[in-house]
PDB file of N, CA and C in Angstrom:
ATOM      1  N   UNK A   1      70.487  -9.745 -20.410  1.00 88.00           N
ATOM      2  CA  UNK A   1      69.369  -8.749 -20.533  1.00 88.00           C
ATOM      3  C   UNK A   1      69.145  -8.505 -21.913  1.00 88.00           C
ATOM      4  N   UNK A   2      67.909  -8.569 -22.435  1.00 91.00           N
ATOM      5  CA  UNK A   2      67.635  -8.325 -23.852  1.00 91.00           C
ATOM      6  C   UNK A   2      67.548  -6.800 -24.050  1.00 91.00           C
ATOM      7  N   UNK A   3      67.545  -6.398 -25.317  1.00 90.00           N
ATOM      8  CA  UNK A   3      67.499  -5.079 -25.737  1.00 90.00           C
ATOM      9  C   UNK A   3      66.163  -4.514 -25.232  1.00 90.00           C
ATOM     10  N   UNK A   4      65.152  -5.323 -25.332  1.00 92.00           N
ATOM     11  CA  UNK A   4      63.747  -4.781 -24.960  1.00 92.00           C
ATOM     12  C   UNK A   4      63.638  -4.546 -23.564  1.00 92.00           C
ATOM     13  N   UNK A   5      64.271  -5.474 -22.673  1.00 94.00           N
ATOM     14  CA  UNK A   5      64.369  -5.337 -21.202  1.00 94.00           C
ATOM     15  C   UNK A   5      65.047  -4.015 -20.835  1.00 94.00           C
ATOM     16  N   UNK A   6      66.157  -3.884 -21.547  1.00 94.00           N
ATOM     17  CA  UNK A   6      67.017  -2.630 -21.382  1.00 94.00           C
ATOM     18  C   UNK A   6      66.173  -1.337 -21.629  1.00 94.00           C
ATOM     19  N   UNK A   7      65.521  -1.437 -22.706  1.00 93.00           N
ATOM     20  CA  UNK A   7      64.833  -0.229 -23.217  1.00 93.00           C
ATOM     21  C   UNK A   7      63.581  -0.034 -22.194  1.00 93.00           C
ATOM     22  N   UNK A   8      62.984  -1.126 -21.728  1.00 95.00           N
ATOM     23  CA  UNK A   8      61.873  -0.934 -20.786  1.00 95.00           C
ATOM     24  C   UNK A   8      62.318  -0.315 -19.541  1.00 95.00           C
ATOM     25  N   UNK A   9      63.357  -0.799 -18.888  1.00 96.00           N
ATOM     26  CA  UNK A   9      64.021  -0.292 -17.799  1.00 96.00           C
ATOM     27  C   UNK A   9      64.244   1.254 -17.919  1.00 96.00           C
ATOM     28  N   UNK A  10      64.805   1.766 -18.993  1.00 93.00           N
ATOM     29  CA  UNK A  10      65.173   3.116 -19.258  1.00 93.00           C
ATOM     30  C   UNK A  10      63.931   3.960 -19.313  1.00 93.00           C
ATOM     31  N   UNK A  11      62.802   3.422 -19.994  1.00 94.00           N
ATOM     32  CA  UNK A  11      61.546   4.202 -20.083  1.00 94.00           C
ATOM     33  C   UNK A  11      60.983   4.299 -18.678  1.00 94.00           C
ATOM     34  N   UNK A  12      61.036   3.269 -17.881  1.00 96.00           N
ATOM     35  CA  UNK A  12      60.426   3.319 -16.561  1.00 96.00           C
ATOM     36  C   UNK A  12      61.204   4.258 -15.565  1.00 96.00           C
ATOM     37  N   UNK A  13      62.301   4.641 -15.983  1.00 94.00           N
ATOM     38  CA  UNK A  13      63.160   5.703 -15.096  1.00 94.00           C
ATOM     39  C   UNK A  13      62.299   7.004 -14.925  1.00 94.00           C
ATOM     40  N   UNK A  14      61.423   7.210 -15.896  1.00 91.00           N
ATOM     41  CA  UNK A  14      60.686   8.508 -15.916  1.00 91.00           C
ATOM     42  C   UNK A  14      59.558   8.384 -14.975  1.00 91.00           C
ATOM     43  N   UNK A  15      59.269   7.198 -14.445  1.00 92.00           N
ATOM     44  CA  UNK A  15      58.175   7.164 -13.397  1.00 92.00           C
ATOM     45  C   UNK A  15      57.166   6.028 -13.804  1.00 92.00           C
ATOM     46  N   UNK A  16      56.191   5.764 -13.028  1.00 93.00           N
ATOM     47  CA  UNK A  16      55.223   4.658 -13.217  1.00 93.00           C
ATOM     48  C   UNK A  16      54.574   4.869 -14.408  1.00 93.00           C
ATOM     49  N   UNK A  17      54.111   3.783 -15.038  1.00 93.00           N
ATOM     50  CA  UNK A  17      53.584   3.725 -16.430  1.00 93.00           C
ATOM     51  C   UNK A  17      52.626   2.567 -16.655  1.00 93.00           C
ATOM     52  N   UNK A  18      51.456   2.764 -17.355  1.00 92.00           N
ATOM     53  CA  UNK A  18      50.693   1.575 -17.566  1.00 92.00           C
ATOM     54  C   UNK A  18      51.369   0.636 -18.426  1.00 92.00           C
ATOM     55  N   UNK A  19      51.000  -0.660 -18.242  1.00 91.00           N
ATOM     56  CA  UNK A  19      51.614  -1.650 -18.886  1.00 91.00           C
ATOM     57  C   UNK A  19      51.465  -1.592 -20.374  1.00 91.00           C
ATOM     58  N   UNK A  20      50.181  -1.199 -20.718  1.00 89.00           N
ATOM     59  CA  UNK A  20      49.955  -0.982 -22.149  1.00 89.00           C
ATOM     60  C   UNK A  20      50.637   0.193 -22.780  1.00 89.00           C
ATOM     61  N   UNK A  21      50.858   1.213 -21.987  1.00 91.00           N
ATOM     62  CA  UNK A  21      51.714   2.376 -22.574  1.00 91.00           C
ATOM     63  C   UNK A  21      53.075   1.918 -22.877  1.00 91.00           C
ATOM     64  N   UNK A  22      53.652   1.212 -21.866  1.00 93.00           N
ATOM     65  CA  UNK A  22      55.027   0.648 -22.041  1.00 93.00           C
ATOM     66  C   UNK A  22      55.113  -0.085 -23.436  1.00 93.00           C
ATOM     67  N   UNK A  23      54.148  -1.027 -23.592  1.00 92.00           N
ATOM     68  CA  UNK A  23      54.114  -1.872 -24.810  1.00 92.00           C
ATOM     69  C   UNK A  23      53.987  -0.942 -25.939  1.00 92.00           C
ATOM     70  N   UNK A  24      53.249   0.108 -25.904  1.00 89.00           N
ATOM     71  CA  UNK A  24      53.070   1.040 -27.057  1.00 89.00           C
ATOM     72  C   UNK A  24      54.396   1.702 -27.389  1.00 89.00           C
ATOM     73  N   UNK A  25      55.172   2.140 -26.363  1.00 89.00           N
ATOM     74  CA  UNK A  25      56.421   2.828 -26.545  1.00 89.00           C
ATOM     75  C   UNK A  25      57.460   1.798 -27.079  1.00 89.00           C
ATOM     76  N   UNK A  26      57.417   0.650 -26.666  1.00 90.00           N
ATOM     77  CA  UNK A  26      58.242  -0.412 -27.125  1.00 90.00           C
ATOM     78  C   UNK A  26      57.806  -1.039 -28.522  1.00 90.00           C
ATOM     79  N   UNK A  27      56.623  -0.677 -29.028  1.00 89.00           N
ATOM     80  CA  UNK A  27      55.951  -1.114 -30.143  1.00 89.00           C
ATOM     81  C   UNK A  27      55.772  -2.685 -30.212  1.00 89.00           C
ATOM     82  N   UNK A  28      55.258  -3.133 -29.062  1.00 91.00           N
ATOM     83  CA  UNK A  28      55.109  -4.629 -28.646  1.00 91.00           C
ATOM     84  C   UNK A  28      53.710  -4.888 -28.475  1.00 91.00           C
ATOM     85  N   UNK A  29      53.298  -6.137 -28.833  1.00 91.00           N
ATOM     86  CA  UNK A  29      51.807  -6.430 -28.655  1.00 91.00           C
ATOM     87  C   UNK A  29      51.624  -6.730 -27.262  1.00 91.00           C
ATOM     88  N   UNK A  30      50.349  -6.900 -26.711  1.00 90.00           N
ATOM     89  CA  UNK A  30      50.028  -7.049 -25.493  1.00 90.00           C
ATOM     90  C   UNK A  30      50.583  -8.338 -24.848  1.00 90.00           C
ATOM     91  N   UNK A  31      50.562  -9.526 -25.457  1.00 93.00           N
ATOM     92  CA  UNK A  31      51.095 -10.700 -24.924  1.00 93.00           C
ATOM     93  C   UNK A  31      52.754 -10.653 -24.740  1.00 93.00           C
ATOM     94  N   UNK A  32      53.300  -9.997 -25.848  1.00 94.00           N
ATOM     95  CA  UNK A  32      54.699  -9.811 -25.758  1.00 94.00           C
ATOM     96  C   UNK A  32      55.150  -8.777 -24.583  1.00 94.00           C
ATOM     97  N   UNK A  33      54.435  -7.702 -24.361  1.00 93.00           N
ATOM     98  CA  UNK A  33      54.562  -6.925 -23.262  1.00 93.00           C
ATOM     99  C   UNK A  33      54.407  -7.630 -21.952  1.00 93.00           C
ATOM    100  N   UNK A  34      53.336  -8.355 -21.957  1.00 92.00           N
ATOM    101  CA  UNK A  34      53.041  -9.222 -20.645  1.00 92.00           C
ATOM    102  C   UNK A  34      54.161 -10.019 -20.236  1.00 92.00           C
ATOM    103  N   UNK A  35      54.670 -10.792 -21.285  1.00 94.00           N
ATOM    104  CA  UNK A  35      55.885 -11.640 -20.980  1.00 94.00           C
ATOM    105  C   UNK A  35      57.099 -10.905 -20.674  1.00 94.00           C
ATOM    106  N   UNK A  36      57.296  -9.783 -21.365  1.00 95.00           N
ATOM    107  CA  UNK A  36      58.395  -8.862 -20.943  1.00 95.00           C
ATOM    108  C   UNK A  36      58.359  -8.425 -19.451  1.00 95.00           C
ATOM    109  N   UNK A  37      57.233  -7.937 -19.198  1.00 95.00           N
ATOM    110  CA  UNK A  37      56.944  -7.455 -17.823  1.00 95.00           C
ATOM    111  C   UNK A  37      57.032  -8.630 -16.710  1.00 95.00           C
ATOM    112  N   UNK A  38      56.513  -9.756 -17.098  1.00 95.00           N
ATOM    113  CA  UNK A  38      56.722 -10.754 -16.158  1.00 95.00           C
ATOM    114  C   UNK A  38      58.061 -11.117 -15.888  1.00 95.00           C
ATOM    115  N   UNK A  39      59.019 -11.092 -16.921  1.00 95.00           N
ATOM    116  CA  UNK A  39      60.411 -11.354 -16.713  1.00 95.00           C
ATOM    117  C   UNK A  39      60.977 -10.281 -15.829  1.00 95.00           C
ATOM    118  N   UNK A  40      60.648  -9.038 -16.089  1.00 97.00           N
ATOM    119  CA  UNK A  40      61.252  -7.838 -15.226  1.00 97.00           C
ATOM    120  C   UNK A  40      60.790  -8.039 -13.784  1.00 97.00           C
ATOM    121  N   UNK A  41      59.429  -8.436 -13.633  1.00 96.00           N
ATOM    122  CA  UNK A  41      58.970  -8.606 -12.258  1.00 96.00           C
ATOM    123  C   UNK A  41      59.744  -9.793 -11.523  1.00 96.00           C
ATOM    124  N   UNK A  42      59.931 -10.890 -12.335  1.00 96.00           N
ATOM    125  CA  UNK A  42      60.590 -12.080 -11.809  1.00 96.00           C
ATOM    126  C   UNK A  42      61.974 -11.737 -11.354  1.00 96.00           C
ATOM    127  N   UNK A  43      62.611 -10.833 -12.093  1.00 96.00           N
ATOM    128  CA  UNK A  43      64.117 -10.470 -11.771  1.00 96.00           C
ATOM    129  C   UNK A  43      64.121  -9.545 -10.649  1.00 96.00           C
ATOM    130  N   UNK A  44      62.939  -8.999 -10.252  1.00 96.00           N
ATOM    131  CA  UNK A  44      62.955  -7.979  -9.089  1.00 96.00           C
ATOM    132  C   UNK A  44      63.180  -6.695  -9.471  1.00 96.00           C
ATOM    133  N   UNK A  45      63.118  -6.371 -10.745  1.00 97.00           N
ATOM    134  CA  UNK A  45      63.360  -5.147 -11.245  1.00 97.00           C
ATOM    135  C   UNK A  45      62.223  -4.155 -11.395  1.00 97.00           C
ATOM    136  N   UNK A  46      61.065  -4.714 -11.523  1.00 97.00           N
ATOM    137  CA  UNK A  46      59.874  -3.913 -11.678  1.00 97.00           C
ATOM    138  C   UNK A  46      58.737  -4.429 -10.700  1.00 97.00           C
ATOM    139  N   UNK A  47      57.921  -3.484 -10.273  1.00 95.00           N
ATOM    140  CA  UNK A  47      56.682  -3.836  -9.503  1.00 95.00           C
ATOM    141  C   UNK A  47      55.578  -3.581 -10.433  1.00 95.00           C
ATOM    142  N   UNK A  48      54.590  -4.558 -10.404  1.00 91.00           N
ATOM    143  CA  UNK A  48      53.365  -4.342 -11.119  1.00 91.00           C
ATOM    144  C   UNK A  48      52.185  -4.354 -10.106  1.00 91.00           C
ATOM    145  N   UNK A  49      51.458  -3.249 -10.312  1.00 90.00           N
ATOM    146  CA  UNK A  49      50.294  -3.104  -9.320  1.00 90.00           C
ATOM    147  C   UNK A  49      49.137  -2.520  -9.983  1.00 90.00           C
ATOM    148  N   UNK A  50      47.924  -2.843  -9.457  1.00 87.00           N
ATOM    149  CA  UNK A  50      46.805  -2.191  -9.933  1.00 87.00           C
ATOM    150  C   UNK A  50      46.876  -0.611  -9.824  1.00 87.00           C
ATOM    151  N   UNK A  51      46.350  -0.052 -10.894  1.00 83.00           N
ATOM    152  CA  UNK A  51      46.210   1.497 -10.919  1.00 83.00           C
ATOM    153  C   UNK A  51      45.015   1.866 -10.124  1.00 83.00           C
ATOM    154  N   UNK A  52      45.326   2.678  -9.055  1.00 85.00           N
ATOM    155  CA  UNK A  52      44.301   3.031  -8.071  1.00 85.00           C
ATOM    156  C   UNK A  52      43.065   3.670  -8.848  1.00 85.00           C
ATOM    157  N   UNK A  53      43.306   4.294 -10.009  1.00 84.00           N
ATOM    158  CA  UNK A  53      42.167   4.993 -10.690  1.00 84.00           C
ATOM    159  C   UNK A  53      41.398   4.088 -11.639  1.00 84.00           C
ATOM    160  N   UNK A  54      41.958   2.906 -11.965  1.00 82.00           N
ATOM    161  CA  UNK A  54      41.470   1.896 -12.795  1.00 82.00           C
ATOM    162  C   UNK A  54      42.020   0.570 -12.321  1.00 82.00           C
ATOM    163  N   UNK A  55      41.316  -0.201 -11.640  1.00 76.00           N
ATOM    164  CA  UNK A  55      41.649  -1.471 -11.106  1.00 76.00           C
ATOM    165  C   UNK A  55      42.006  -2.578 -12.110  1.00 76.00           C
ATOM    166  N   UNK A  56      41.425  -2.331 -13.387  1.00 81.00           N
ATOM    167  CA  UNK A  56      41.830  -3.294 -14.453  1.00 81.00           C
ATOM    168  C   UNK A  56      43.275  -3.001 -15.085  1.00 81.00           C
ATOM    169  N   UNK A  57      43.734  -1.724 -14.948  1.00 81.00           N
ATOM    170  CA  UNK A  57      44.870  -1.387 -15.449  1.00 81.00           C
ATOM    171  C   UNK A  57      46.075  -1.721 -14.609  1.00 81.00           C
ATOM    172  N   UNK A  58      47.219  -1.891 -15.103  1.00 83.00           N
ATOM    173  CA  UNK A  58      48.494  -2.261 -14.279  1.00 83.00           C
ATOM    174  C   UNK A  58      49.385  -1.122 -14.402  1.00 83.00           C
ATOM    175  N   UNK A  59      49.909  -0.680 -13.249  1.00 92.00           N
ATOM    176  CA  UNK A  59      50.971   0.401 -13.313  1.00 92.00           C
ATOM    177  C   UNK A  59      52.325  -0.342 -13.025  1.00 92.00           C
ATOM    178  N   UNK A  60      53.273  -0.024 -13.749  1.00 95.00           N
ATOM    179  CA  UNK A  60      54.683  -0.589 -13.593  1.00 95.00           C
ATOM    180  C   UNK A  60      55.562   0.466 -12.999  1.00 95.00           C
ATOM    181  N   UNK A  61      56.429   0.075 -12.085  1.00 96.00           N
ATOM    182  CA  UNK A  61      57.430   1.039 -11.714  1.00 96.00           C
ATOM    183  C   UNK A  61      58.637   0.275 -11.235  1.00 96.00           C
ATOM    184  N   UNK A  62      59.783   0.957 -11.361  1.00 97.00           N
ATOM    185  CA  UNK A  62      61.102   0.343 -11.065  1.00 97.00           C
ATOM    186  C   UNK A  62      61.220   0.103  -9.477  1.00 97.00           C
ATOM    187  N   UNK A  63      61.758  -1.071  -9.112  1.00 97.00           N
ATOM    188  CA  UNK A  63      62.200  -1.294  -7.685  1.00 97.00           C
ATOM    189  C   UNK A  63      63.497  -0.604  -7.464  1.00 97.00           C
ATOM    190  N   UNK A  64      64.077  -0.593  -6.363  1.00 96.00           N
ATOM    191  CA  UNK A  64      65.465  -0.093  -6.063  1.00 96.00           C
ATOM    192  C   UNK A  64      66.422  -0.797  -6.874  1.00 96.00           C
ATOM    193  N   UNK A  65      66.233  -2.034  -7.092  1.00 96.00           N
ATOM    194  CA  UNK A  65      67.110  -2.864  -7.805  1.00 96.00           C
ATOM    195  C   UNK A  65      66.977  -2.570  -9.263  1.00 96.00           C
ATOM    196  N   UNK A  66      65.788  -2.279  -9.744  1.00 96.00           N
ATOM    197  CA  UNK A  66      65.615  -1.932 -11.134  1.00 96.00           C
ATOM    198  C   UNK A  66      66.173  -0.556 -11.413  1.00 96.00           C
ATOM    199  N   UNK A  67      66.131   0.288 -10.407  1.00 96.00           N
ATOM    200  CA  UNK A  67      66.690   1.688 -10.716  1.00 96.00           C
ATOM    201  C   UNK A  67      68.217   1.612 -10.866  1.00 96.00           C
ATOM    202  N   UNK A  68      68.882   0.627 -10.122  1.00 96.00           N
ATOM    203  CA  UNK A  68      70.287   0.492 -10.096  1.00 96.00           C
ATOM    204  C   UNK A  68      70.724  -0.129 -11.524  1.00 96.00           C
ATOM    205  N   UNK A  69      69.822  -1.090 -11.860  1.00 96.00           N
ATOM    206  CA  UNK A  69      70.133  -1.827 -13.186  1.00 96.00           C
ATOM    207  C   UNK A  69      70.021  -0.891 -14.385  1.00 96.00           C
ATOM    208  N   UNK A  70      68.873   0.023 -14.259  1.00 95.00           N
ATOM    209  CA  UNK A  70      68.581   0.934 -15.350  1.00 95.00           C
ATOM    210  C   UNK A  70      69.713   2.016 -15.449  1.00 95.00           C
ATOM    211  N   UNK A  71      70.300   2.360 -14.282  1.00 95.00           N
ATOM    212  CA  UNK A  71      71.317   3.369 -14.138  1.00 95.00           C
ATOM    213  C   UNK A  71      72.590   2.744 -14.756  1.00 95.00           C
ATOM    214  N   UNK A  72      72.794   1.524 -14.666  1.00 95.00           N
ATOM    215  CA  UNK A  72      73.886   0.860 -15.336  1.00 95.00           C
ATOM    216  C   UNK A  72      73.711   0.774 -16.920  1.00 95.00           C
ATOM    217  N   UNK A  73      72.499   0.655 -17.361  1.00 93.00           N
ATOM    218  CA  UNK A  73      72.241   0.519 -18.719  1.00 93.00           C
ATOM    219  C   UNK A  73      72.507   1.800 -19.254  1.00 93.00           C
ATOM    220  N   UNK A  74      72.056   2.989 -18.779  1.00 92.00           N
ATOM    221  CA  UNK A  74      72.202   4.293 -19.274  1.00 92.00           C
ATOM    222  C   UNK A  74      73.774   4.624 -19.155  1.00 92.00           C
ATOM    223  N   UNK A  75      74.494   4.230 -18.150  1.00 94.00           N
ATOM    224  CA  UNK A  75      75.913   4.345 -18.192  1.00 94.00           C
ATOM    225  C   UNK A  75      76.628   3.734 -19.214  1.00 94.00           C
ATOM    226  N   UNK A  76      76.266   2.449 -19.584  1.00 93.00           N
ATOM    227  CA  UNK A  76      76.964   1.691 -20.514  1.00 93.00           C
ATOM    228  C   UNK A  76      76.548   2.196 -22.045  1.00 93.00           C
ATOM    229  N   UNK A  77      75.324   2.651 -22.193  1.00 89.00           N
ATOM    230  CA  UNK A  77      74.989   3.372 -23.404  1.00 89.00           C
ATOM    231  C   UNK A  77      75.759   4.609 -23.625  1.00 89.00           C
ATOM    232  N   UNK A  78      75.951   5.317 -22.632  1.00 89.00           N
ATOM    233  CA  UNK A  78      76.770   6.612 -22.583  1.00 89.00           C
ATOM    234  C   UNK A  78      78.292   6.307 -23.141  1.00 89.00           C
ATOM    235  N   UNK A  79      78.724   5.370 -22.532  1.00 92.00           N
ATOM    236  CA  UNK A  79      80.090   4.918 -22.708  1.00 92.00           C
ATOM    237  C   UNK A  79      80.249   4.447 -24.191  1.00 92.00           C
ATOM    238  N   UNK A  80      79.196   3.770 -24.599  1.00 91.00           N
ATOM    239  CA  UNK A  80      79.268   3.198 -26.045  1.00 91.00           C
ATOM    240  C   UNK A  80      79.122   4.388 -27.072  1.00 91.00           C
ATOM    241  N   UNK A  81      78.265   5.315 -26.806  1.00 85.00           N
ATOM    242  CA  UNK A  81      78.149   6.457 -27.594  1.00 85.00           C
ATOM    243  C   UNK A  81      79.483   7.179 -27.695  1.00 85.00           C
ATOM    244  N   UNK A  82      80.081   7.504 -26.405  1.00 88.00           N
ATOM    245  CA  UNK A  82      81.290   8.233 -26.534  1.00 88.00           C
ATOM    246  C   UNK A  82      82.397   7.305 -27.273  1.00 88.00           C
ATOM    247  N   UNK A  83      82.382   6.045 -27.141  1.00 91.00           N
ATOM    248  CA  UNK A  83      83.272   5.379 -28.030  1.00 91.00           C
ATOM    249  C   UNK A  83      83.016   5.403 -29.427  1.00 91.00           C
ATOM    250  N   UNK A  84      81.789   5.493 -29.872  1.00 88.00           N
ATOM    251  CA  UNK A  84      81.399   5.581 -31.257  1.00 88.00           C
ATOM    252  C   UNK A  84      81.840   7.143 -31.773  1.00 88.00           C
ATOM    253  N   UNK A  85      81.544   8.010 -30.842  1.00 85.00           N
ATOM    254  CA  UNK A  85      81.820   9.371 -31.301  1.00 85.00           C
ATOM    255  C   UNK A  85      83.324   9.654 -31.428  1.00 85.00           C
ATOM    256  N   UNK A  86      84.191   8.814 -30.812  1.00 90.00           N
ATOM    257  CA  UNK A  86      85.562   8.898 -30.803  1.00 90.00           C
ATOM    258  C   UNK A  86      86.103   8.500 -32.191  1.00 90.00           C
ATOM    259  N   UNK A  87      85.298   7.871 -32.970  1.00 90.00           N
ATOM    260  CA  UNK A  87      85.696   7.288 -34.324  1.00 90.00           C
ATOM    261  C   UNK A  87      85.168   8.272 -35.407  1.00 90.00           C
ATOM    262  N   UNK A  88      84.507   9.409 -35.050  1.00 91.00           N
ATOM    263  CA  UNK A  88      83.848  10.377 -35.871  1.00 91.00           C
ATOM    264  C   UNK A  88      84.554  11.734 -35.689  1.00 91.00           C
ATOM    265  N   UNK A  89      84.709  12.390 -36.705  1.00 90.00           N
ATOM    266  CA  UNK A  89      85.419  13.655 -36.767  1.00 90.00           C
ATOM    267  C   UNK A  89      84.734  14.586 -35.698  1.00 90.00           C
ATOM    268  N   UNK A  90      85.465  15.249 -34.729  1.00 90.00           N
ATOM    269  CA  UNK A  90      84.914  15.955 -33.722  1.00 90.00           C
ATOM    270  C   UNK A  90      83.886  17.062 -34.236  1.00 90.00           C
ATOM    271  N   UNK A  91      84.255  17.572 -35.489  1.00 91.00           N
ATOM    272  CA  UNK A  91      83.393  18.699 -36.083  1.00 91.00           C
ATOM    273  C   UNK A  91      81.960  18.137 -36.331  1.00 91.00           C
ATOM    274  N   UNK A  92      81.797  16.852 -36.536  1.00 90.00           N
ATOM    275  CA  UNK A  92      80.579  16.221 -36.887  1.00 90.00           C
ATOM    276  C   UNK A  92      79.816  15.759 -35.558  1.00 90.00           C
ATOM    277  N   UNK A  93      80.340  15.812 -34.565  1.00 88.00           N
ATOM    278  CA  UNK A  93      79.580  15.485 -33.318  1.00 88.00           C
ATOM    279  C   UNK A  93      78.213  16.014 -33.108  1.00 88.00           C
ATOM    280  N   UNK A  94      78.163  17.393 -33.355  1.00 90.00           N
ATOM    281  CA  UNK A  94      76.876  18.089 -33.113  1.00 90.00           C
ATOM    282  C   UNK A  94      75.847  17.543 -34.172  1.00 90.00           C
ATOM    283  N   UNK A  95      76.305  17.281 -35.351  1.00 91.00           N
ATOM    284  CA  UNK A  95      75.345  16.701 -36.337  1.00 91.00           C
ATOM    285  C   UNK A  95      74.981  15.362 -35.868  1.00 91.00           C
ATOM    286  N   UNK A  96      75.731  14.497 -35.371  1.00 88.00           N
ATOM    287  CA  UNK A  96      75.321  13.206 -35.025  1.00 88.00           C
ATOM    288  C   UNK A  96      74.299  13.199 -33.806  1.00 88.00           C
ATOM    289  N   UNK A  97      74.697  14.139 -32.766  1.00 87.00           N
ATOM    290  CA  UNK A  97      73.818  14.236 -31.642  1.00 87.00           C
ATOM    291  C   UNK A  97      72.469  14.768 -32.057  1.00 87.00           C
ATOM    292  N   UNK A  98      72.395  15.693 -32.876  1.00 92.00           N
ATOM    293  CA  UNK A  98      71.142  16.373 -33.428  1.00 92.00           C
ATOM    294  C   UNK A  98      70.370  15.267 -34.166  1.00 92.00           C
ATOM    295  N   UNK A  99      70.939  14.384 -34.946  1.00 91.00           N
ATOM    296  CA  UNK A  99      70.287  13.318 -35.674  1.00 91.00           C
ATOM    297  C   UNK A  99      69.690  12.333 -34.636  1.00 91.00           C
ATOM    298  N   UNK A 100      70.503  11.905 -33.718  1.00 85.00           N
ATOM    299  CA  UNK A 100      70.074  11.080 -32.555  1.00 85.00           C
ATOM    300  C   UNK A 100      68.816  11.683 -31.808  1.00 85.00           C
ATOM    301  N   UNK A 101      68.812  13.007 -31.619  1.00 88.00           N
ATOM    302  CA  UNK A 101      67.658  13.562 -30.887  1.00 88.00           C
ATOM    303  C   UNK A 101      66.412  13.628 -31.904  1.00 88.00           C
ATOM    304  N   UNK A 102      66.693  13.775 -33.190  1.00 91.00           N
ATOM    305  CA  UNK A 102      65.552  13.756 -34.030  1.00 91.00           C
ATOM    306  C   UNK A 102      64.923  12.404 -34.099  1.00 91.00           C
ATOM    307  N   UNK A 103      65.788  11.291 -34.189  1.00 87.00           N
ATOM    308  CA  UNK A 103      65.198   9.904 -34.176  1.00 87.00           C
ATOM    309  C   UNK A 103      64.522   9.630 -32.844  1.00 87.00           C
ATOM    310  N   UNK A 104      64.961  10.190 -31.595  1.00 80.00           N
ATOM    311  CA  UNK A 104      64.334   9.850 -30.487  1.00 80.00           C
ATOM    312  C   UNK A 104      62.967  10.619 -30.485  1.00 80.00           C
ATOM    313  N   UNK A 105      62.995  11.897 -30.861  1.00 82.00           N
ATOM    314  CA  UNK A 105      61.612  12.624 -31.110  1.00 82.00           C
ATOM    315  C   UNK A 105      60.672  11.828 -32.025  1.00 82.00           C
ATOM    316  N   UNK A 106      61.158  11.195 -33.004  1.00 82.00           N
ATOM    317  CA  UNK A 106      60.314  10.471 -34.002  1.00 82.00           C
ATOM    318  C   UNK A 106      59.653   9.281 -33.308  1.00 82.00           C
ATOM    319  N   UNK A 107      60.339   8.712 -32.406  1.00 73.00           N
ATOM    320  CA  UNK A 107      59.856   7.497 -31.808  1.00 73.00           C
ATOM    321  C   UNK A 107      58.622   7.890 -30.922  1.00 73.00           C
ATOM    322  N   UNK A 108      58.574   9.027 -30.364  1.00 67.00           N
ATOM    323  CA  UNK A 108      57.477   9.514 -29.512  1.00 67.00           C
ATOM    324  C   UNK A 108      56.373  10.171 -30.259  1.00 67.00           C
ATOM    325  N   UNK A 109      56.611  10.369 -31.595  1.00 62.00           N
ATOM    326  CA  UNK A 109      55.621  11.160 -32.313  1.00 62.00           C
ATOM    327  C   UNK A 109      54.400  10.299 -32.648  1.00 62.00           C
ATOM    328  N   UNK A 110      53.246  10.941 -32.643  1.00 59.00           N
ATOM    329  CA  UNK A 110      52.084  10.196 -32.979  1.00 59.00           C
ATOM    330  C   UNK A 110      51.903  10.128 -34.515  1.00 59.00           C
ATOM    331  N   UNK A 111      52.736  10.833 -35.290  1.00 50.00           N
ATOM    332  CA  UNK A 111      52.601  10.759 -36.743  1.00 50.00           C
ATOM    333  C   UNK A 111      53.187   9.459 -37.302  1.00 50.00           C
ATOM    334  N   UNK A 112      52.608   8.837 -38.414  1.00 51.00           N
ATOM    335  CA  UNK A 112      53.025   7.648 -39.113  1.00 51.00           C
ATOM    336  C   UNK A 112      54.260   7.907 -39.560  1.00 51.00           C
TER     337      UNK A 112
END
């Protein structure tokens, strides 16, 4: 599984999303997002269906299998973070977690 696939699956854990929005969150172009989505659909992890409100738009959602796979991704990421934190002075853990939170917020910010 590629990093982009893993990231897409974790984003879709929050619920259905337009294909364009997924691409925007992943900072991918339309064709790359389409290929990524095709792969996720082919693996049986994602359903792609027309948006009832806009038949031209596509909504993506996780299948049951996709939900299980994304849970595994989240679990592995958590274990890796715990492993990394074990190499850092415990007094600095709060600083590391706060820095990661700030980076996550920056990825969803509309500011350049």
